[in-house]
PDB file of C-alpha atoms in Angstrom:
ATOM      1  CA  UNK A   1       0.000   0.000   0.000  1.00 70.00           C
ATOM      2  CA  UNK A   2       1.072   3.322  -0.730  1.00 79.00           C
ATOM      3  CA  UNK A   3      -0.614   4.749   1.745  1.00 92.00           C
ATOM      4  CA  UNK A   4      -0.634   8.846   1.132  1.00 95.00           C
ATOM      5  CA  UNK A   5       1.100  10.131  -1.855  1.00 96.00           C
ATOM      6  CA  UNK A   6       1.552  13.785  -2.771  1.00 97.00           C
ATOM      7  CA  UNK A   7       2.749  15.726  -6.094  1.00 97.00           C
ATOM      8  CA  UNK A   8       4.259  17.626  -6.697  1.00 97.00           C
ATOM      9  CA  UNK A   9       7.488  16.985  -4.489  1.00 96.00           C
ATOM     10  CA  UNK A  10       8.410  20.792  -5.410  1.00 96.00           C
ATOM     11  CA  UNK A  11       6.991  23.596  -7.266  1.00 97.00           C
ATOM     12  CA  UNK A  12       7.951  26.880  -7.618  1.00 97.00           C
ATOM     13  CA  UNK A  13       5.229  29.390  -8.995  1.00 97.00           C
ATOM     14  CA  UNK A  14       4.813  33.226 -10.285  1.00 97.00           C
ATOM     15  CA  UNK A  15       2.161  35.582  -8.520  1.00 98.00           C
ATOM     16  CA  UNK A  16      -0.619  35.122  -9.493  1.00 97.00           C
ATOM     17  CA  UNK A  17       0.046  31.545 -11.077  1.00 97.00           C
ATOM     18  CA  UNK A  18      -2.708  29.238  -9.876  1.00 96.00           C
ATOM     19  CA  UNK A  19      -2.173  25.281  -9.479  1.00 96.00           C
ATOM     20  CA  UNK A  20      -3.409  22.077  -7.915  1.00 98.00           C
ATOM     21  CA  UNK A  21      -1.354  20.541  -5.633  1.00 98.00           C
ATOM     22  CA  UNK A  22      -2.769  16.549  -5.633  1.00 98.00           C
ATOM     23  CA  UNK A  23      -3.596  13.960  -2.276  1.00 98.00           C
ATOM     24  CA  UNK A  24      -4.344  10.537  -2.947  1.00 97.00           C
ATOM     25  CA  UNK A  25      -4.925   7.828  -0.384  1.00 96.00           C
ATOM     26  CA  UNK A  26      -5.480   4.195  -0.826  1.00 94.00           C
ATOM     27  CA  UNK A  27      -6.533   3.651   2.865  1.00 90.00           C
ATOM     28  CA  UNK A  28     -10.077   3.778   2.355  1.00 89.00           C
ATOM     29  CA  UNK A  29     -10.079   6.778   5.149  1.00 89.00           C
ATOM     30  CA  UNK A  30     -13.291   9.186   4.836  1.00 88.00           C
ATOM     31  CA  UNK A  31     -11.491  12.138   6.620  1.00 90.00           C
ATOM     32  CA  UNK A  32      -8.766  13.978   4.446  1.00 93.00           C
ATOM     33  CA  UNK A  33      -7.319  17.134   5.472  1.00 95.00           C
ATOM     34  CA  UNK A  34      -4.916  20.002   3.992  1.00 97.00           C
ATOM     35  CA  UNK A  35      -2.129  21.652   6.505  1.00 97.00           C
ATOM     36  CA  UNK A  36       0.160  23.908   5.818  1.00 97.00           C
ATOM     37  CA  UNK A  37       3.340  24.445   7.499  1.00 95.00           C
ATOM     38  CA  UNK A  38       5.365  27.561   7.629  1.00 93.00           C
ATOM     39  CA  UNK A  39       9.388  27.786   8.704  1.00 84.00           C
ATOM     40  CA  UNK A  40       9.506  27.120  12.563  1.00 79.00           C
ATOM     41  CA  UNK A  41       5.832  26.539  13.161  1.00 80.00           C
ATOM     42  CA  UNK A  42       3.550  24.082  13.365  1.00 85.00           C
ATOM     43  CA  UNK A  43       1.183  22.534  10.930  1.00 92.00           C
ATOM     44  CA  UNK A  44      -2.143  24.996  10.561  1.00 95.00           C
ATOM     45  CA  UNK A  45      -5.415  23.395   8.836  1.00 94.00           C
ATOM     46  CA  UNK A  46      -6.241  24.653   5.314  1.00 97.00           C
ATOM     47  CA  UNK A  47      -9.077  22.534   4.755  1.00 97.00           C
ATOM     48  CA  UNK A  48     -10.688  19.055   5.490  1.00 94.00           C
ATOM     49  CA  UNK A  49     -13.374  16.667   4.200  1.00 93.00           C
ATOM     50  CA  UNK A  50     -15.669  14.263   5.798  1.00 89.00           C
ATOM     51  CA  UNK A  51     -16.274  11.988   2.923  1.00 89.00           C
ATOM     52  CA  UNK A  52     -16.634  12.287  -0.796  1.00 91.00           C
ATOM     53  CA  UNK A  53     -19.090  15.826  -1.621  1.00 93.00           C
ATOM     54  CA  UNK A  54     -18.367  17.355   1.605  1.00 93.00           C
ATOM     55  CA  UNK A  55     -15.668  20.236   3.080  1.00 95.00           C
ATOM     56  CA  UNK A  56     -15.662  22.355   5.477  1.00 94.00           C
ATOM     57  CA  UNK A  57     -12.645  24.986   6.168  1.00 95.00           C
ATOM     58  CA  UNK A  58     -10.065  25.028   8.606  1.00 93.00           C
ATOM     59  CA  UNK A  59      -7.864  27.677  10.498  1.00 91.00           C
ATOM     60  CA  UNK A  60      -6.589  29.485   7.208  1.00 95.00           C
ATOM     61  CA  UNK A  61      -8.646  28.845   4.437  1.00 96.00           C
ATOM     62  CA  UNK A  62      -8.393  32.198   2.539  1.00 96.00           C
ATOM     63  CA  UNK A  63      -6.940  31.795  -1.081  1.00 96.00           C
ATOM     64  CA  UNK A  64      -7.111  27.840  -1.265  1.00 97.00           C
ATOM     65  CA  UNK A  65      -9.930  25.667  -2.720  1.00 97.00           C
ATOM     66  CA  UNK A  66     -10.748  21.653  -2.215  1.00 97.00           C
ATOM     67  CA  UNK A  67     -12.957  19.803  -3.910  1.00 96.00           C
ATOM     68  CA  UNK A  68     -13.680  15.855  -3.179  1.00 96.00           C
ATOM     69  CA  UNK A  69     -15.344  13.934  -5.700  1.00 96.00           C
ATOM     70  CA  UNK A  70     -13.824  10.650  -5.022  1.00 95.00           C
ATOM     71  CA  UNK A  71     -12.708   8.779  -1.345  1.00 93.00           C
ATOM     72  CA  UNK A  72      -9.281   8.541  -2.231  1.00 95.00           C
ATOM     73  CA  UNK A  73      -8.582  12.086  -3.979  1.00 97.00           C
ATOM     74  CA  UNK A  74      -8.241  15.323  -2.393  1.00 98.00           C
ATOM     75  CA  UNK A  75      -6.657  18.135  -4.266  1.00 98.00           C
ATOM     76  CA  UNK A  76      -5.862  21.766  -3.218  1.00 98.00           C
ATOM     77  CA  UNK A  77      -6.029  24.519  -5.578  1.00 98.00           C
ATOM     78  CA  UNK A  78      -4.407  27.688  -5.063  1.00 96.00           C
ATOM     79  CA  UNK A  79      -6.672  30.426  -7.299  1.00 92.00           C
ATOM     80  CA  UNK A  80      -4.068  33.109  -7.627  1.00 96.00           C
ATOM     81  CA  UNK A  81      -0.538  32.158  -5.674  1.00 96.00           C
ATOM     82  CA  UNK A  82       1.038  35.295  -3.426  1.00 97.00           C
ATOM     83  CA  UNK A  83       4.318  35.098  -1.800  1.00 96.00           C
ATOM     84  CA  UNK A  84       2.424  34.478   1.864  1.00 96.00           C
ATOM     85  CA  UNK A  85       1.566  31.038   0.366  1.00 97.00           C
ATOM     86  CA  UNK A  86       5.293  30.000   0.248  1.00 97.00           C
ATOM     87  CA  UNK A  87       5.316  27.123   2.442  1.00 97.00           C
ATOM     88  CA  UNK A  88       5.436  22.688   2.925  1.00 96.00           C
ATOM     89  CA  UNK A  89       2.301  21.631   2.260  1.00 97.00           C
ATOM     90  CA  UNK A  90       1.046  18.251   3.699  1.00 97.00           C
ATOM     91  CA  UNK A  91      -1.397  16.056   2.855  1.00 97.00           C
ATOM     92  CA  UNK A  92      -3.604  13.939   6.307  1.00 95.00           C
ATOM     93  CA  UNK A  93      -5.919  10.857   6.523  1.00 93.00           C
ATOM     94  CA  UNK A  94      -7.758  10.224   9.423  1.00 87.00           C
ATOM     95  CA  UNK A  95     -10.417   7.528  11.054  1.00 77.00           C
ATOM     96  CA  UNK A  96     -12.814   7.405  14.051  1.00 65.00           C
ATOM     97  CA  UNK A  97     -14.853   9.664  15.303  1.00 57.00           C
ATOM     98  CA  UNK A  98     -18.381  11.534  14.873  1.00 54.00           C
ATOM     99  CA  UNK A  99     -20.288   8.804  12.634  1.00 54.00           C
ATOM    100  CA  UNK A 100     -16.824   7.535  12.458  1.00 56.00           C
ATOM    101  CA  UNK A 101     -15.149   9.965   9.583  1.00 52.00           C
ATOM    102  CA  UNK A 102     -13.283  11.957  11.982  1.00 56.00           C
ATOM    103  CA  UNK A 103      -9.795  12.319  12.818  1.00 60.00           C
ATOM    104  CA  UNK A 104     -10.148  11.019  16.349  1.00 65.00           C
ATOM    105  CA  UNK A 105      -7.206   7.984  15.741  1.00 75.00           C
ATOM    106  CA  UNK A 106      -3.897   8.485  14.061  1.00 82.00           C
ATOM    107  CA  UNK A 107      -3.579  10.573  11.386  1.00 88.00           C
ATOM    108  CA  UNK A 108      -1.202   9.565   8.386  1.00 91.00           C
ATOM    109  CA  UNK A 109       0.474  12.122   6.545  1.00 94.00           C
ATOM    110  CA  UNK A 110       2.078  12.776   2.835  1.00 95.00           C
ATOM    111  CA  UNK A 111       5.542  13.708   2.284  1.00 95.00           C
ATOM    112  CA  UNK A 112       4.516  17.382   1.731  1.00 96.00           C
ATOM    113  CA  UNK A 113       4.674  19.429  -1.514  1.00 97.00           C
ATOM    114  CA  UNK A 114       7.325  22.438  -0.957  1.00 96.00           C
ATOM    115  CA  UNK A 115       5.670  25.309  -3.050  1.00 97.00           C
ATOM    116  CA  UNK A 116       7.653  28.867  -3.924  1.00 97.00           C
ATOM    117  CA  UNK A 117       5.873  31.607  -5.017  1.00 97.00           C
ATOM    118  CA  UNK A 118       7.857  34.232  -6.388  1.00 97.00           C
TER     119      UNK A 118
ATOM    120  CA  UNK B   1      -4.353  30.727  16.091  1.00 42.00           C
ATOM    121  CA  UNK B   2      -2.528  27.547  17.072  1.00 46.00           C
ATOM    122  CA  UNK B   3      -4.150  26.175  20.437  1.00 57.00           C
ATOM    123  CA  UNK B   4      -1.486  23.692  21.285  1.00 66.00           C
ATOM    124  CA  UNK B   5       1.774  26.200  22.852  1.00 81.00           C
ATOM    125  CA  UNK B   6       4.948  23.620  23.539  1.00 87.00           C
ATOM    126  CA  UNK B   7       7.797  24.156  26.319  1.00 89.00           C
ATOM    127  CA  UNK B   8      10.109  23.885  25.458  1.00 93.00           C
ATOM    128  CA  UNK B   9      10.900  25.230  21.572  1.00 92.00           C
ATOM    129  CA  UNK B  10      14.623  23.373  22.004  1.00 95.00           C
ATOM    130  CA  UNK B  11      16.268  20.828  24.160  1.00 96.00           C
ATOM    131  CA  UNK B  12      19.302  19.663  23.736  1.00 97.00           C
ATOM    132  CA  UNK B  13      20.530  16.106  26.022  1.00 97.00           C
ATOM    133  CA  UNK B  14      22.736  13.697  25.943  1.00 97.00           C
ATOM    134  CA  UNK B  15      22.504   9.990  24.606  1.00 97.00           C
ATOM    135  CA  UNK B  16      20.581   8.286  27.318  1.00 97.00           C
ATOM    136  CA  UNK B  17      19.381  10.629  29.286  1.00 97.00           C
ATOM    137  CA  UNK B  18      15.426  11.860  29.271  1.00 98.00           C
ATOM    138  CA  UNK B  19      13.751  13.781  27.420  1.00 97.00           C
ATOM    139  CA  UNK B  20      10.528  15.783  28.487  1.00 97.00           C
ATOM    140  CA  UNK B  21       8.104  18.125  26.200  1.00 97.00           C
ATOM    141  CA  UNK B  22       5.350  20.025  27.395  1.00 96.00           C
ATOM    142  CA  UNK B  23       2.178  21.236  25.816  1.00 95.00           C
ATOM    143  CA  UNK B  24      -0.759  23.629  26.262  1.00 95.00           C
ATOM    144  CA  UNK B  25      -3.919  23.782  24.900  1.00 94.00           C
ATOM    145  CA  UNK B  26      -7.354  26.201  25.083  1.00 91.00           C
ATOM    146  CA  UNK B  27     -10.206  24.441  24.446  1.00 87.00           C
ATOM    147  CA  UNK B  28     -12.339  21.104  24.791  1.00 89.00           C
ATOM    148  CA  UNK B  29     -10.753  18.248  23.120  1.00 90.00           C
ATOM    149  CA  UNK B  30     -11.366  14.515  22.395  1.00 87.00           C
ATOM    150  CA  UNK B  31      -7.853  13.169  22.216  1.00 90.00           C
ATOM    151  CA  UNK B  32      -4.168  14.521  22.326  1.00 92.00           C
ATOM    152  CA  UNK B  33      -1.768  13.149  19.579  1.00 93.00           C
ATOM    153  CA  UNK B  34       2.421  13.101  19.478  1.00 95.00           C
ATOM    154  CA  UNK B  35       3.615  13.581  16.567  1.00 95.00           C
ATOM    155  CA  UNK B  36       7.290  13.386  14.988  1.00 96.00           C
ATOM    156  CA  UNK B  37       8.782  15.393  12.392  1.00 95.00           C
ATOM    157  CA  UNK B  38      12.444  14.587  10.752  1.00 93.00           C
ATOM    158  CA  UNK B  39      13.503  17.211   8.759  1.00 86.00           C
ATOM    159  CA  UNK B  40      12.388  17.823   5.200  1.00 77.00           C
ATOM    160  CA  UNK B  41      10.010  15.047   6.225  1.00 85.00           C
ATOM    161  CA  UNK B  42       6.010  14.229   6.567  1.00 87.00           C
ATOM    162  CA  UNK B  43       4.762  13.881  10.123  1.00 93.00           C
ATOM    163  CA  UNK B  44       4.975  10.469  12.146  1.00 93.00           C
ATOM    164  CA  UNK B  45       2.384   9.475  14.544  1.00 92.00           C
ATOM    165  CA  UNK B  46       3.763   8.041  17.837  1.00 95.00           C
ATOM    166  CA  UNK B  47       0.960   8.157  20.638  1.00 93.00           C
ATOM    167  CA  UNK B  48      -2.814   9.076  21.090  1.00 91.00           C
ATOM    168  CA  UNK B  49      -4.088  10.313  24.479  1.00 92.00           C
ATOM    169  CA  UNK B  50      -8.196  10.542  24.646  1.00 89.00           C
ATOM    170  CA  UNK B  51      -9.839  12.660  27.131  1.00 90.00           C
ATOM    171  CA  UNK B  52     -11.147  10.074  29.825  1.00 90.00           C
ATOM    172  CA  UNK B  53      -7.360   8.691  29.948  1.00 93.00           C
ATOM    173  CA  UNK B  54      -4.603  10.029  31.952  1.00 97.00           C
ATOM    174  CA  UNK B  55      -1.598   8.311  31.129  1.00 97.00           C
ATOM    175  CA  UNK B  56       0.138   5.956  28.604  1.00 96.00           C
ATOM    176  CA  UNK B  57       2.944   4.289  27.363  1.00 96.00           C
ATOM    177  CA  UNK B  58       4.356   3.373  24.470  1.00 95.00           C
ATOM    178  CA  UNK B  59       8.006   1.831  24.355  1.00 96.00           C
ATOM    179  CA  UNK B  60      10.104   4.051  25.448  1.00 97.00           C
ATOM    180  CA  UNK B  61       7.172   6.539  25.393  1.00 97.00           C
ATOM    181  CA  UNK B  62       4.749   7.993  28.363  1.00 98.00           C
ATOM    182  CA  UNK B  63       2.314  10.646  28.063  1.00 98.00           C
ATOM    183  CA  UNK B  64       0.240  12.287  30.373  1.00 98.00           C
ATOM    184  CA  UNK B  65      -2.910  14.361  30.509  1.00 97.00           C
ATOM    185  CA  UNK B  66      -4.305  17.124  32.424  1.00 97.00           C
ATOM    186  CA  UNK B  67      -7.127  17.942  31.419  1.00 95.00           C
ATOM    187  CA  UNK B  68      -8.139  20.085  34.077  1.00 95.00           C
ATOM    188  CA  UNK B  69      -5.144  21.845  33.694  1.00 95.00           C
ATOM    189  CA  UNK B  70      -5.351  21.755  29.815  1.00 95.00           C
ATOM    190  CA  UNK B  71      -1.951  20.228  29.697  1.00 96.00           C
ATOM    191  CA  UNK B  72       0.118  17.112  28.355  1.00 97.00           C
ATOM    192  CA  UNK B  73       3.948  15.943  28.124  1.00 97.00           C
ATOM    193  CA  UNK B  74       5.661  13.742  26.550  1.00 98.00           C
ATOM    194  CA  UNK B  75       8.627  11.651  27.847  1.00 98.00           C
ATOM    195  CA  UNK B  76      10.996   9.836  25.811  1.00 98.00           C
ATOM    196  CA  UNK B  77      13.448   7.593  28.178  1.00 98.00           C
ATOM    197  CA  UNK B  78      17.020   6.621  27.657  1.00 98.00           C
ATOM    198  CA  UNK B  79      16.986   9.098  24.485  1.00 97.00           C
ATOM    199  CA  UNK B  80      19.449   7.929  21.358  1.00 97.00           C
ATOM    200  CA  UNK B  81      20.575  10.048  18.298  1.00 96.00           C
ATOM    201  CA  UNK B  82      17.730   8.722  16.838  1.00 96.00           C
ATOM    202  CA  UNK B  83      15.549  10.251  18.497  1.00 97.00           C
ATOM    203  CA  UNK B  84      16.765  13.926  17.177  1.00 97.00           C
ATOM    204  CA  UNK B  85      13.651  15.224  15.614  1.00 97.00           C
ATOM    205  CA  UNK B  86      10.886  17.925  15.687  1.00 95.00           C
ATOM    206  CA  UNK B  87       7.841  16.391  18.322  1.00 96.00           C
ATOM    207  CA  UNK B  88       4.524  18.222  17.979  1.00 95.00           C
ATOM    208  CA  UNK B  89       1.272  17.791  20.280  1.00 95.00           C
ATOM    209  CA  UNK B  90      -2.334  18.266  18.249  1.00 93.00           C
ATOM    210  CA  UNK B  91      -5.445  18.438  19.758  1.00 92.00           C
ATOM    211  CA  UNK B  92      -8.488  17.096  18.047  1.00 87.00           C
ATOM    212  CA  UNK B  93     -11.630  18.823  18.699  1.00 83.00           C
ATOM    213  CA  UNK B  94     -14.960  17.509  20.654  1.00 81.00           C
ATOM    214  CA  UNK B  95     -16.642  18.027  17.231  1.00 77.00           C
ATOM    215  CA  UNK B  96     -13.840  15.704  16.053  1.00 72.00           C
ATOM    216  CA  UNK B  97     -13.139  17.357  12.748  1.00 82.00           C
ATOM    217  CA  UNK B  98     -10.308  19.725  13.885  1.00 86.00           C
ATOM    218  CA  UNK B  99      -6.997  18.900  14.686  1.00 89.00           C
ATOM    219  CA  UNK B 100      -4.880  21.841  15.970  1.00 90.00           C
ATOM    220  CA  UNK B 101      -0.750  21.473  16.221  1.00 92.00           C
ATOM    221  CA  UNK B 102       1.757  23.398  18.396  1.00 91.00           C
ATOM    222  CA  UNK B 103       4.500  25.331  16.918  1.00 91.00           C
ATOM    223  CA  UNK B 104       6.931  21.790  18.369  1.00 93.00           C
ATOM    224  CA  UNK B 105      10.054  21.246  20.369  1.00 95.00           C
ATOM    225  CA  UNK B 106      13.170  20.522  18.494  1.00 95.00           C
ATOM    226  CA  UNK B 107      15.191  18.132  20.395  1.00 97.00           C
ATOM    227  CA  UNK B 108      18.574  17.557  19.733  1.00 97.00           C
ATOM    228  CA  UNK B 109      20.341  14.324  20.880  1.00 97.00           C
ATOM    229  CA  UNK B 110      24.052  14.205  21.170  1.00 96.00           C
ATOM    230  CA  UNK B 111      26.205  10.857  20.537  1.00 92.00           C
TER     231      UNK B 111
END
């Protein structure tokens, strides 16, 4: 099993560029989540999804869109890239909790995507 | 905001000795995860603490919770270069659909 993959590794964008950064999972987990994670800091919750059709926003959703059509895919698109987006980006699956698609056990995370934006 | 706050940001200790991380958090939570981070690298989960529970172990692992006093830690024992990493706390929410990290403690263990 794969478990959670992420691409790209690295990307390095112009303001105002947009792009998708993609999550897949083949762990059958309802609950997928976006963090980002700046130099020094913790991770801080983009966005996260309950199950294919539904998301909901986390801490700093502001300039980033999801979209979850499928269990095991949950892309991030950034609609017009600024500088302030520059960070690792990491992809989470999670089981357990309300009805059972929360992230109330472990959590398994992607490599990360390390975006630029010039 | 981040809710979870960690004590310390650094330690630094010698092969063998113990290691201790502290963390803070605001609000009402369901369970309290450890996490590792090796640089340049995804997160690793090592240990999940739920509200009702106070203590657990895991290997050379123990964690605590307080929640009274909104508080956990996290002791590794008999530490080994290994071990050097970035260890973050998150709290998942009593909604269950938010998990909120601390900024982490980098530990650094000498050979």
């Amino acid at each position: 099993n794969a478990g959670v993959t992420q691409t790209p590794k690295f990307q390095v964008l112009k303001t105002g560029q947009s792009m998708t950064l993609q999550c897949a999972q083949d762990m059958n987990h309802e609950y997928m989540s976006w963090y980002r994670q700046d130099p020094g800091m913790g991770l801080r919750l983009i966005h996260y999804s309950v199950g294919a059709g539904i998301t909901d926003q986390g801490e700093v959703p502001n300039g980033y869109n999801v979209s979850r059509s499928t269990t095991e895919d949950f892309p991030l698109r950034l609609l017009s890239a600024a500088p302030s987006q520059t960070s690792v980006y990491f992809c989470a699956t999670g089981s357990g909790g309300p009805d059972a698609v929360g992230p109330y056990n472990e959590q398994f995370f992607g490599p990360g995507t390390r975006l630029t934006v010039l | 905001s981040q809710q979870g706050e960690e004590d310390p940001q650094a330690l630094s200790i010698q092969e063998g000795e113990n290691a201790t991380m502290n963390c803070s958090y605001k609000t009402s939570i369901n369970n309290l995860q450890w996490y590792r981070q090796n640089s340049g690298r995804g997160l690793v989960h090592l240990i999940l603490i739920r509200s009702n529970e106070r203590e657990k172990h895991s290997g050379r692992l123990r964690v605590t919770l307080d929640t009274s006093k909104k508080s956990s830690s996290l002791l590794i024992t008999a530490s080994r270069a290994a071990d050097t990493a970035s260890y973050f706390c998150a709290t998942v929410d009593t909604g269950g659909f938010k998990t909120i990290f601390g900024a982490g403690t980098r530990l650094f263990v000498k050979a």
